[in-house]
């Protein structure tokens, strides 16, 4: 009898909790000004009740800002970016942008698919980088839908015509950004094609968990990467094709290490080639399933970011080419090591590496790359 009363009470409690309205998250469209040619750029602000908000702009389907509370509840913008739309075109750095059609590098701007050779524009020495000079980051995307609720969501779409930037096939691309009340910002890219092609689309947010406007870089952030192997590169940052174990190298972040601890290890050729970290890590576990890949903690603010992803790899880039020539949205100069990127992706130069996971997309199939940036705080 007593047990039955307890079960009844628990059932009543769970029904009551289920009926309690969830915290709501809002998606609010706002104006983000114009490009030089008069094209209007819209922004959609996703915000939740705990003080986290993200601004997504239609230029490049870009994360223009991301404000997250620290351990004292104070929110700061933790991504690099510009205050105006035109700066994204005038001083391109891929800040927060959607990059593709093939993110990262394709050696010599060439690949062969079904016996046909394709030539892509080179914009990184002799290599093709992030879809070339007119990639997805430069396109003005359409807003397909905006939703508020327990999750705030914006869906953006873009059509890249057959042959654009040298790639075969008309690519229909969708980017979905969603913020829930558990401080998870998810990003999902989908694409379909009408001819066989190669695809690798990712987000290029530059994070500084201490705050974009602060004067501390990210060298004392602690990074954990669930990766037993990485793809070593040549001096032009093209993978050699090997998968190298991280054990005993500056690339071993499996137990968590400060980003800056081994970044000046001049005895390591890979660190020299990258001028720090600019390498693709092979994420442990099965690609295609959303699995934990990275965790980053800033000891000062206490902010923690966990990254889950479906992609086979993640490019860890330690902001080595930020050279003090760019002034960011709060009027501060961005310098080397001011931010890090974790870009979920297919491995670089996969179209030319038969041993790497395939970036091929055929008509009738759907490309999906999903990632979740989960925020919390730790310490004190
Ligand atoms: C690349 C870097 C490059 C940067 C450009 C990163 O994904 O790996 O080499 O300089 O993007 O923003």
Tab-separated table of C-alpha atoms and ligand atoms in Angstrom:
chain	number	residue	atom	x	y	z
A	1	UNK	CA	0.000	0.000	0.000
A	2	UNK	CA	2.778	2.352	1.054
A	3	UNK	CA	4.632	1.549	-2.192
A	4	UNK	CA	1.541	2.375	-4.187
A	5	UNK	CA	1.258	5.759	-2.502
A	6	UNK	CA	4.906	6.475	-3.314
A	7	UNK	CA	4.438	5.423	-6.948
A	8	UNK	CA	1.299	7.570	-7.191
A	9	UNK	CA	3.132	10.558	-5.717
A	10	UNK	CA	6.085	10.130	-8.103
A	11	UNK	CA	3.756	9.763	-11.096
A	12	UNK	CA	1.851	12.894	-10.078
A	13	UNK	CA	5.134	14.787	-9.649
A	14	UNK	CA	6.451	13.748	-13.053
A	15	UNK	CA	3.153	14.673	-14.727
A	16	UNK	CA	3.312	18.057	-12.997
A	17	UNK	CA	6.934	18.599	-14.143
A	18	UNK	CA	6.121	17.522	-17.700
A	19	UNK	CA	3.319	20.074	-17.787
A	20	UNK	CA	5.586	22.889	-16.572
A	21	UNK	CA	6.339	25.141	-19.534
A	22	UNK	CA	9.988	24.873	-20.656
A	23	UNK	CA	12.142	27.970	-20.570
A	24	UNK	CA	11.597	29.731	-23.808
A	25	UNK	CA	14.272	30.680	-26.301
A	26	UNK	CA	13.668	33.518	-28.708
A	27	UNK	CA	14.714	34.040	-32.321
A	28	UNK	CA	14.523	37.723	-33.253
A	29	UNK	CA	15.261	39.129	-36.713
A	30	UNK	CA	17.111	42.474	-36.730
A	31	UNK	CA	18.712	44.651	-39.395
A	32	UNK	CA	22.494	44.274	-39.835
A	33	UNK	CA	23.020	47.111	-42.325
A	34	UNK	CA	24.138	46.972	-45.935
A	35	UNK	CA	27.072	45.968	-48.095
A	36	UNK	CA	28.794	48.661	-50.222
A	37	UNK	CA	26.557	47.739	-53.173
A	38	UNK	CA	23.397	48.296	-51.113
A	39	UNK	CA	22.591	44.612	-50.472
A	40	UNK	CA	20.735	44.340	-47.166
A	41	UNK	CA	22.109	41.969	-44.551
A	42	UNK	CA	19.794	40.585	-41.889
A	43	UNK	CA	20.703	39.232	-38.495
A	44	UNK	CA	18.773	36.766	-36.368
A	45	UNK	CA	19.458	36.889	-32.650
A	46	UNK	CA	18.932	33.579	-30.841
A	47	UNK	CA	18.684	34.021	-27.075
A	48	UNK	CA	17.705	31.957	-24.048
A	49	UNK	CA	16.701	32.690	-20.452
A	50	UNK	CA	20.159	32.008	-18.981
A	51	UNK	CA	21.809	34.927	-20.775
A	52	UNK	CA	23.302	33.119	-23.771
A	53	UNK	CA	22.727	34.643	-27.185
A	54	UNK	CA	24.052	34.193	-30.714
A	55	UNK	CA	23.772	36.583	-33.644
A	56	UNK	CA	23.680	34.900	-37.043
A	57	UNK	CA	24.010	37.115	-40.131
A	58	UNK	CA	22.887	36.244	-43.644
A	59	UNK	CA	26.293	37.168	-45.089
A	60	UNK	CA	28.128	33.848	-45.091
A	61	UNK	CA	25.573	32.324	-42.652
A	62	UNK	CA	28.017	33.683	-40.100
A	63	UNK	CA	28.045	33.558	-36.272
A	64	UNK	CA	28.713	37.279	-35.763
A	65	UNK	CA	28.534	37.176	-31.956
A	66	UNK	CA	28.075	34.617	-29.204
A	67	UNK	CA	27.535	35.844	-25.659
A	68	UNK	CA	27.876	33.314	-22.862
A	69	UNK	CA	27.792	33.805	-19.056
A	70	UNK	CA	30.965	33.305	-17.021
A	71	UNK	CA	31.024	31.606	-13.607
A	72	UNK	CA	29.624	34.797	-12.014
A	73	UNK	CA	26.809	35.049	-14.520
A	74	UNK	CA	28.396	37.877	-16.521
A	75	UNK	CA	27.934	37.419	-20.280
A	76	UNK	CA	30.708	38.278	-22.730
A	77	UNK	CA	31.010	37.860	-26.465
A	78	UNK	CA	33.411	34.942	-26.975
A	79	UNK	CA	33.857	34.929	-30.767
A	80	UNK	CA	35.951	37.157	-33.012
A	81	UNK	CA	34.175	39.163	-35.687
A	82	UNK	CA	33.357	42.526	-37.185
A	83	UNK	CA	30.784	45.146	-36.219
A	84	UNK	CA	29.665	45.811	-39.807
A	85	UNK	CA	28.760	43.571	-42.739
A	86	UNK	CA	31.081	45.234	-45.268
A	87	UNK	CA	34.181	44.506	-43.155
A	88	UNK	CA	33.532	40.776	-43.608
A	89	UNK	CA	34.100	41.294	-47.366
A	90	UNK	CA	36.838	43.930	-47.134
A	91	UNK	CA	39.026	42.053	-44.632
A	92	UNK	CA	38.066	38.377	-45.063
A	93	UNK	CA	39.237	36.156	-42.216
A	94	UNK	CA	36.362	33.630	-42.172
A	95	UNK	CA	35.393	34.849	-38.670
A	96	UNK	CA	32.402	32.675	-37.645
A	97	UNK	CA	31.605	32.005	-41.298
A	98	UNK	CA	30.176	28.994	-43.056
A	99	UNK	CA	33.042	27.792	-45.230
A	100	UNK	CA	32.841	25.621	-48.349
A	101	UNK	CA	32.066	24.208	-50.802
A	102	UNK	CA	35.226	22.467	-49.610
A	103	UNK	CA	36.470	23.773	-46.262
A	104	UNK	CA	40.247	23.595	-45.701
A	105	UNK	CA	42.767	22.832	-48.459
A	106	UNK	CA	42.759	21.017	-51.787
A	107	UNK	CA	46.314	20.549	-53.059
A	108	UNK	CA	47.153	22.542	-56.178
A	109	UNK	CA	43.446	23.377	-56.580
A	110	UNK	CA	42.929	20.123	-58.462
A	111	UNK	CA	41.052	16.882	-58.038
A	112	UNK	CA	39.749	14.092	-60.230
A	113	UNK	CA	36.264	12.623	-59.959
A	114	UNK	CA	35.057	9.762	-62.181
A	115	UNK	CA	38.069	10.297	-64.457
A	116	UNK	CA	37.467	14.006	-65.009
A	117	UNK	CA	39.909	16.573	-63.645
A	118	UNK	CA	38.540	19.715	-62.013
A	119	UNK	CA	40.502	22.888	-61.496
A	120	UNK	CA	39.699	25.239	-58.629
A	121	UNK	CA	41.020	28.756	-57.977
A	122	UNK	CA	44.069	28.869	-55.700
A	123	UNK	CA	44.011	31.394	-52.870
A	124	UNK	CA	46.531	29.976	-50.380
A	125	UNK	CA	49.846	29.823	-52.215
A	126	UNK	CA	49.418	27.011	-54.698
A	127	UNK	CA	46.437	25.493	-52.841
A	128	UNK	CA	42.671	26.032	-52.811
A	129	UNK	CA	41.426	27.082	-49.339
A	130	UNK	CA	37.875	27.244	-47.913
A	131	UNK	CA	36.111	27.079	-51.286
A	132	UNK	CA	38.302	29.729	-52.950
A	133	UNK	CA	38.000	33.514	-53.027
A	134	UNK	CA	34.231	33.362	-53.674
A	135	UNK	CA	33.211	30.667	-51.233
A	136	UNK	CA	30.042	30.174	-49.204
A	137	UNK	CA	31.341	32.732	-46.677
A	138	UNK	CA	30.889	35.536	-49.267
A	139	UNK	CA	27.345	34.575	-50.281
A	140	UNK	CA	24.248	36.308	-48.958
A	141	UNK	CA	22.042	33.448	-47.725
A	142	UNK	CA	18.229	33.429	-47.619
A	143	UNK	CA	16.348	33.128	-44.344
A	144	UNK	CA	14.007	30.157	-44.811
A	145	UNK	CA	12.505	30.097	-41.304
A	146	UNK	CA	12.822	31.591	-37.834
A	147	UNK	CA	11.310	29.825	-34.788
A	148	UNK	CA	11.074	30.558	-31.065
A	149	UNK	CA	10.134	27.984	-28.409
A	150	UNK	CA	12.085	25.666	-26.125
A	151	UNK	CA	14.709	25.947	-28.884
A	152	UNK	CA	15.285	29.085	-30.954
A	153	UNK	CA	16.181	28.237	-34.521
A	154	UNK	CA	17.056	29.918	-37.794
A	155	UNK	CA	17.319	28.052	-41.095
A	156	UNK	CA	19.290	29.640	-43.925
A	157	UNK	CA	19.572	28.377	-47.492
A	158	UNK	CA	21.841	29.032	-50.439
A	159	UNK	CA	22.153	27.656	-53.966
A	160	UNK	CA	25.665	27.425	-55.385
A	161	UNK	CA	25.376	27.047	-59.187
A	162	UNK	CA	26.952	24.238	-61.194
A	163	UNK	CA	30.598	25.104	-61.864
A	164	UNK	CA	30.834	27.829	-59.217
A	165	UNK	CA	34.418	28.091	-57.961
A	166	UNK	CA	35.197	25.147	-60.244
A	167	UNK	CA	33.018	22.556	-58.460
A	168	UNK	CA	30.656	20.311	-60.428
A	169	UNK	CA	26.932	20.260	-59.628
A	170	UNK	CA	24.326	22.698	-58.403
A	171	UNK	CA	24.662	22.533	-54.626
A	172	UNK	CA	21.601	23.283	-52.488
A	173	UNK	CA	22.927	24.124	-49.034
A	174	UNK	CA	21.023	24.531	-45.760
A	175	UNK	CA	22.466	25.849	-42.504
A	176	UNK	CA	20.435	25.421	-39.302
A	177	UNK	CA	21.496	27.243	-36.137
A	178	UNK	CA	19.630	26.370	-32.938
A	179	UNK	CA	20.038	27.524	-29.332
A	180	UNK	CA	18.244	25.665	-26.551
A	181	UNK	CA	17.704	26.467	-22.864
A	182	UNK	CA	20.583	24.160	-21.869
A	183	UNK	CA	23.132	26.507	-23.469
A	184	UNK	CA	23.740	24.300	-26.475
A	185	UNK	CA	24.255	25.991	-29.817
A	186	UNK	CA	23.915	23.442	-32.578
A	187	UNK	CA	24.901	23.960	-36.176
A	188	UNK	CA	23.815	21.616	-38.922
A	189	UNK	CA	24.821	21.812	-42.560
A	190	UNK	CA	22.961	19.849	-45.208
A	191	UNK	CA	23.536	19.710	-48.935
A	192	UNK	CA	22.250	18.000	-52.048
A	193	UNK	CA	23.613	18.066	-55.583
A	194	UNK	CA	22.440	17.366	-59.141
A	195	UNK	CA	25.864	16.025	-60.269
A	196	UNK	CA	28.489	14.014	-58.408
A	197	UNK	CA	30.750	16.411	-56.512
A	198	UNK	CA	32.854	16.840	-53.368
A	199	UNK	CA	31.556	18.635	-50.264
A	200	UNK	CA	33.011	19.701	-46.924
A	201	UNK	CA	31.128	22.490	-45.148
A	202	UNK	CA	31.973	23.703	-41.669
A	203	UNK	CA	31.780	26.690	-39.359
A	204	UNK	CA	34.883	28.784	-38.825
A	205	UNK	CA	34.176	30.441	-35.455
A	206	UNK	CA	37.243	31.822	-33.679
A	207	UNK	CA	36.701	31.369	-29.938
A	208	UNK	CA	38.235	33.150	-26.988
A	209	UNK	CA	36.391	31.912	-23.900
A	210	UNK	CA	37.828	34.808	-21.861
A	211	UNK	CA	35.986	37.239	-24.146
A	212	UNK	CA	36.734	38.756	-27.536
A	213	UNK	CA	37.199	42.233	-26.059
A	214	UNK	CA	39.720	41.168	-23.425
A	215	UNK	CA	43.480	41.347	-23.686
A	216	UNK	CA	44.196	37.723	-22.832
A	217	UNK	CA	44.701	35.262	-25.630
A	218	UNK	CA	43.857	31.576	-25.483
A	219	UNK	CA	47.267	30.108	-24.635
A	220	UNK	CA	46.172	29.281	-21.085
A	221	UNK	CA	42.913	27.653	-22.157
A	222	UNK	CA	42.940	23.934	-21.404
A	223	UNK	CA	42.046	21.799	-24.412
A	224	UNK	CA	41.008	18.161	-24.392
A	225	UNK	CA	40.697	16.391	-27.752
A	226	UNK	CA	39.258	12.896	-28.141
A	227	UNK	CA	41.732	12.055	-30.879
A	228	UNK	CA	44.341	9.295	-30.844
A	229	UNK	CA	45.619	10.332	-34.275
A	230	UNK	CA	46.103	13.388	-36.450
A	231	UNK	CA	46.952	13.960	-40.106
A	232	UNK	CA	50.515	15.335	-40.421
A	233	UNK	CA	51.081	17.912	-43.177
A	234	UNK	CA	53.751	19.178	-45.552
A	235	UNK	CA	55.069	22.747	-45.394
A	236	UNK	CA	52.028	24.014	-47.381
A	237	UNK	CA	49.685	22.384	-44.811
A	238	UNK	CA	48.542	19.626	-47.155
A	239	UNK	CA	48.225	16.260	-45.369
A	240	UNK	CA	50.859	13.687	-46.289
A	241	UNK	CA	48.139	11.010	-46.216
A	242	UNK	CA	49.405	9.325	-43.042
A	243	UNK	CA	47.448	8.998	-39.816
A	244	UNK	CA	49.984	9.564	-37.057
A	245	UNK	CA	49.529	8.607	-33.398
A	246	UNK	CA	49.553	11.592	-31.026
A	247	UNK	CA	51.325	9.649	-28.251
A	248	UNK	CA	54.535	11.398	-27.203
A	249	UNK	CA	53.945	14.428	-29.462
A	250	UNK	CA	52.712	18.014	-28.834
A	251	UNK	CA	49.471	16.806	-30.486
A	252	UNK	CA	48.452	14.664	-27.527
A	253	UNK	CA	45.516	16.494	-25.917
A	254	UNK	CA	43.736	13.355	-24.771
A	255	UNK	CA	44.119	14.127	-21.071
A	256	UNK	CA	43.741	17.897	-21.409
A	257	UNK	CA	46.644	20.333	-21.800
A	258	UNK	CA	47.174	24.079	-22.053
A	259	UNK	CA	47.046	25.212	-25.694
A	260	UNK	CA	50.241	27.223	-25.204
A	261	UNK	CA	52.351	24.622	-23.413
A	262	UNK	CA	53.975	23.047	-26.474
A	263	UNK	CA	53.074	25.579	-29.159
A	264	UNK	CA	56.664	26.915	-29.376
A	265	UNK	CA	58.228	23.463	-29.678
A	266	UNK	CA	60.634	24.309	-32.504
A	267	UNK	CA	61.960	20.745	-32.381
A	268	UNK	CA	58.681	19.490	-33.784
A	269	UNK	CA	58.498	19.831	-37.563
A	270	UNK	CA	54.669	19.727	-37.566
A	271	UNK	CA	54.474	22.632	-35.113
A	272	UNK	CA	56.984	24.532	-37.298
A	273	UNK	CA	54.962	23.898	-40.478
A	274	UNK	CA	51.763	25.134	-38.798
A	275	UNK	CA	53.477	27.984	-36.890
A	276	UNK	CA	51.629	26.372	-34.024
A	277	UNK	CA	48.563	24.176	-34.353
A	278	UNK	CA	46.854	24.117	-37.731
A	279	UNK	CA	46.107	20.421	-38.056
A	280	UNK	CA	43.278	18.000	-38.596
A	281	UNK	CA	42.683	15.528	-35.772
A	282	UNK	CA	40.973	12.189	-36.355
A	283	UNK	CA	38.058	12.216	-33.905
A	284	UNK	CA	37.718	8.893	-32.060
A	285	UNK	CA	34.500	6.934	-32.562
A	286	UNK	CA	32.221	6.431	-35.526
A	287	UNK	CA	31.863	9.313	-37.965
A	288	UNK	CA	28.213	10.049	-38.663
A	289	UNK	CA	27.243	9.746	-34.985
A	290	UNK	CA	27.204	12.794	-32.750
A	291	UNK	CA	30.047	12.143	-30.285
A	292	UNK	CA	32.173	14.221	-27.892
A	293	UNK	CA	35.287	15.521	-29.651
A	294	UNK	CA	36.637	18.465	-27.672
A	295	UNK	CA	36.408	20.330	-24.391
A	296	UNK	CA	37.982	23.732	-23.753
A	297	UNK	CA	38.135	25.496	-20.386
A	298	UNK	CA	39.221	29.048	-19.622
A	299	UNK	CA	40.562	29.111	-16.051
A	300	UNK	CA	39.798	32.816	-15.513
A	301	UNK	CA	36.152	33.119	-16.540
A	302	UNK	CA	35.416	29.462	-15.774
A	303	UNK	CA	33.709	29.119	-19.165
A	304	UNK	CA	33.725	25.610	-20.566
A	305	UNK	CA	32.884	24.706	-24.146
A	306	UNK	CA	32.316	21.108	-25.166
A	307	UNK	CA	32.120	20.284	-28.852
A	308	UNK	CA	30.228	17.264	-30.151
A	309	UNK	CA	30.319	16.399	-33.829
A	310	UNK	CA	29.356	13.914	-36.509
A	311	UNK	CA	32.335	14.729	-38.762
A	312	UNK	CA	35.302	12.335	-39.040
A	313	UNK	CA	37.834	15.072	-38.209
A	314	UNK	CA	38.339	18.443	-36.585
A	315	UNK	CA	40.806	21.142	-37.609
A	316	UNK	CA	42.388	22.643	-34.511
A	317	UNK	CA	43.800	26.035	-35.516
A	318	UNK	CA	45.458	28.223	-32.879
A	319	UNK	CA	44.974	31.560	-34.660
A	320	UNK	CA	48.569	31.602	-35.970
A	321	UNK	CA	47.884	33.944	-38.866
A	322	UNK	CA	46.170	36.662	-36.803
A	323	UNK	CA	48.933	39.192	-37.309
A	324	UNK	CA	47.751	42.440	-35.730
A	325	UNK	CA	46.417	43.892	-38.993
A	326	UNK	CA	42.747	43.326	-38.118
A	327	UNK	CA	40.657	45.438	-35.760
A	328	UNK	CA	37.697	43.539	-34.353
A	329	UNK	CA	34.140	44.549	-33.460
A	330	UNK	CA	35.035	46.089	-30.114
A	331	UNK	CA	37.920	48.134	-31.497
A	332	UNK	CA	40.717	45.831	-30.400
A	333	UNK	CA	43.516	44.488	-32.578
A	334	UNK	CA	43.557	40.728	-33.079
A	335	UNK	CA	47.008	39.187	-32.627
A	336	UNK	CA	48.502	35.720	-32.931
A	337	UNK	CA	47.004	33.274	-30.421
A	338	UNK	CA	44.040	35.503	-29.557
A	339	UNK	CA	41.592	32.761	-30.525
A	340	UNK	CA	41.306	29.116	-31.509
A	341	UNK	CA	39.130	27.352	-34.060
A	342	UNK	CA	37.732	23.817	-33.881
A	343	UNK	CA	36.302	23.101	-37.322
A	344	UNK	CA	34.415	19.788	-37.689
A	345	UNK	CA	35.186	18.493	-41.165
A	346	UNK	CA	36.160	15.802	-43.603
A	347	UNK	CA	39.977	15.598	-43.659
A	348	UNK	CA	41.812	18.237	-45.746
A	349	UNK	CA	42.633	17.300	-49.340
A	350	UNK	CA	40.398	14.196	-49.134
A	351	UNK	CA	39.497	14.481	-52.857
A	352	UNK	CA	43.157	13.558	-53.542
A	353	UNK	CA	43.656	11.023	-50.745
A	354	UNK	CA	42.083	7.636	-51.362
A	355	UNK	CA	42.838	6.519	-47.778
A	356	UNK	CA	40.827	9.369	-46.213
A	357	UNK	CA	37.049	9.362	-45.579
A	358	UNK	CA	35.328	10.257	-48.836
A	359	UNK	CA	33.941	13.781	-49.394
A	360	UNK	CA	31.920	12.577	-52.387
A	361	UNK	CA	28.250	13.529	-52.730
A	362	UNK	CA	26.059	11.992	-55.421
A	363	UNK	CA	22.627	13.062	-56.687
A	364	UNK	CA	19.920	11.560	-54.475
A	365	UNK	CA	22.184	11.503	-51.396
A	366	UNK	CA	22.288	14.060	-48.627
A	367	UNK	CA	25.386	15.533	-47.007
A	368	UNK	CA	24.978	16.273	-43.275
A	369	UNK	CA	27.525	17.813	-40.918
A	370	UNK	CA	26.176	18.410	-37.415
A	371	UNK	CA	28.000	19.939	-34.460
A	372	UNK	CA	26.999	21.077	-30.979
A	373	UNK	CA	28.797	23.728	-28.926
A	374	UNK	CA	27.726	23.167	-25.299
A	375	UNK	CA	28.488	25.833	-22.694
A	376	UNK	CA	28.797	25.608	-18.907
A	377	UNK	CA	31.121	26.913	-16.188
A	378	UNK	CA	33.621	25.291	-13.844
A	379	UNK	CA	35.779	26.160	-10.862
A	380	UNK	CA	35.627	28.310	-7.719
B	1	LIG	C1	43.222	27.084	-41.727
B	1	LIG	C2	44.335	28.084	-41.538
B	1	LIG	C3	43.902	29.369	-42.178
B	1	LIG	C4	42.626	29.822	-41.548
B	1	LIG	C5	42.117	31.027	-42.261
B	1	LIG	C6	42.024	27.592	-41.016
B	1	LIG	O1	40.970	26.687	-41.166
B	1	LIG	O2	43.582	25.812	-41.274
B	1	LIG	O3	45.530	27.640	-42.135
B	1	LIG	O4	44.879	30.371	-42.060
B	1	LIG	O5	41.653	28.817	-41.614
B	1	LIG	O6	41.218	31.689	-41.518
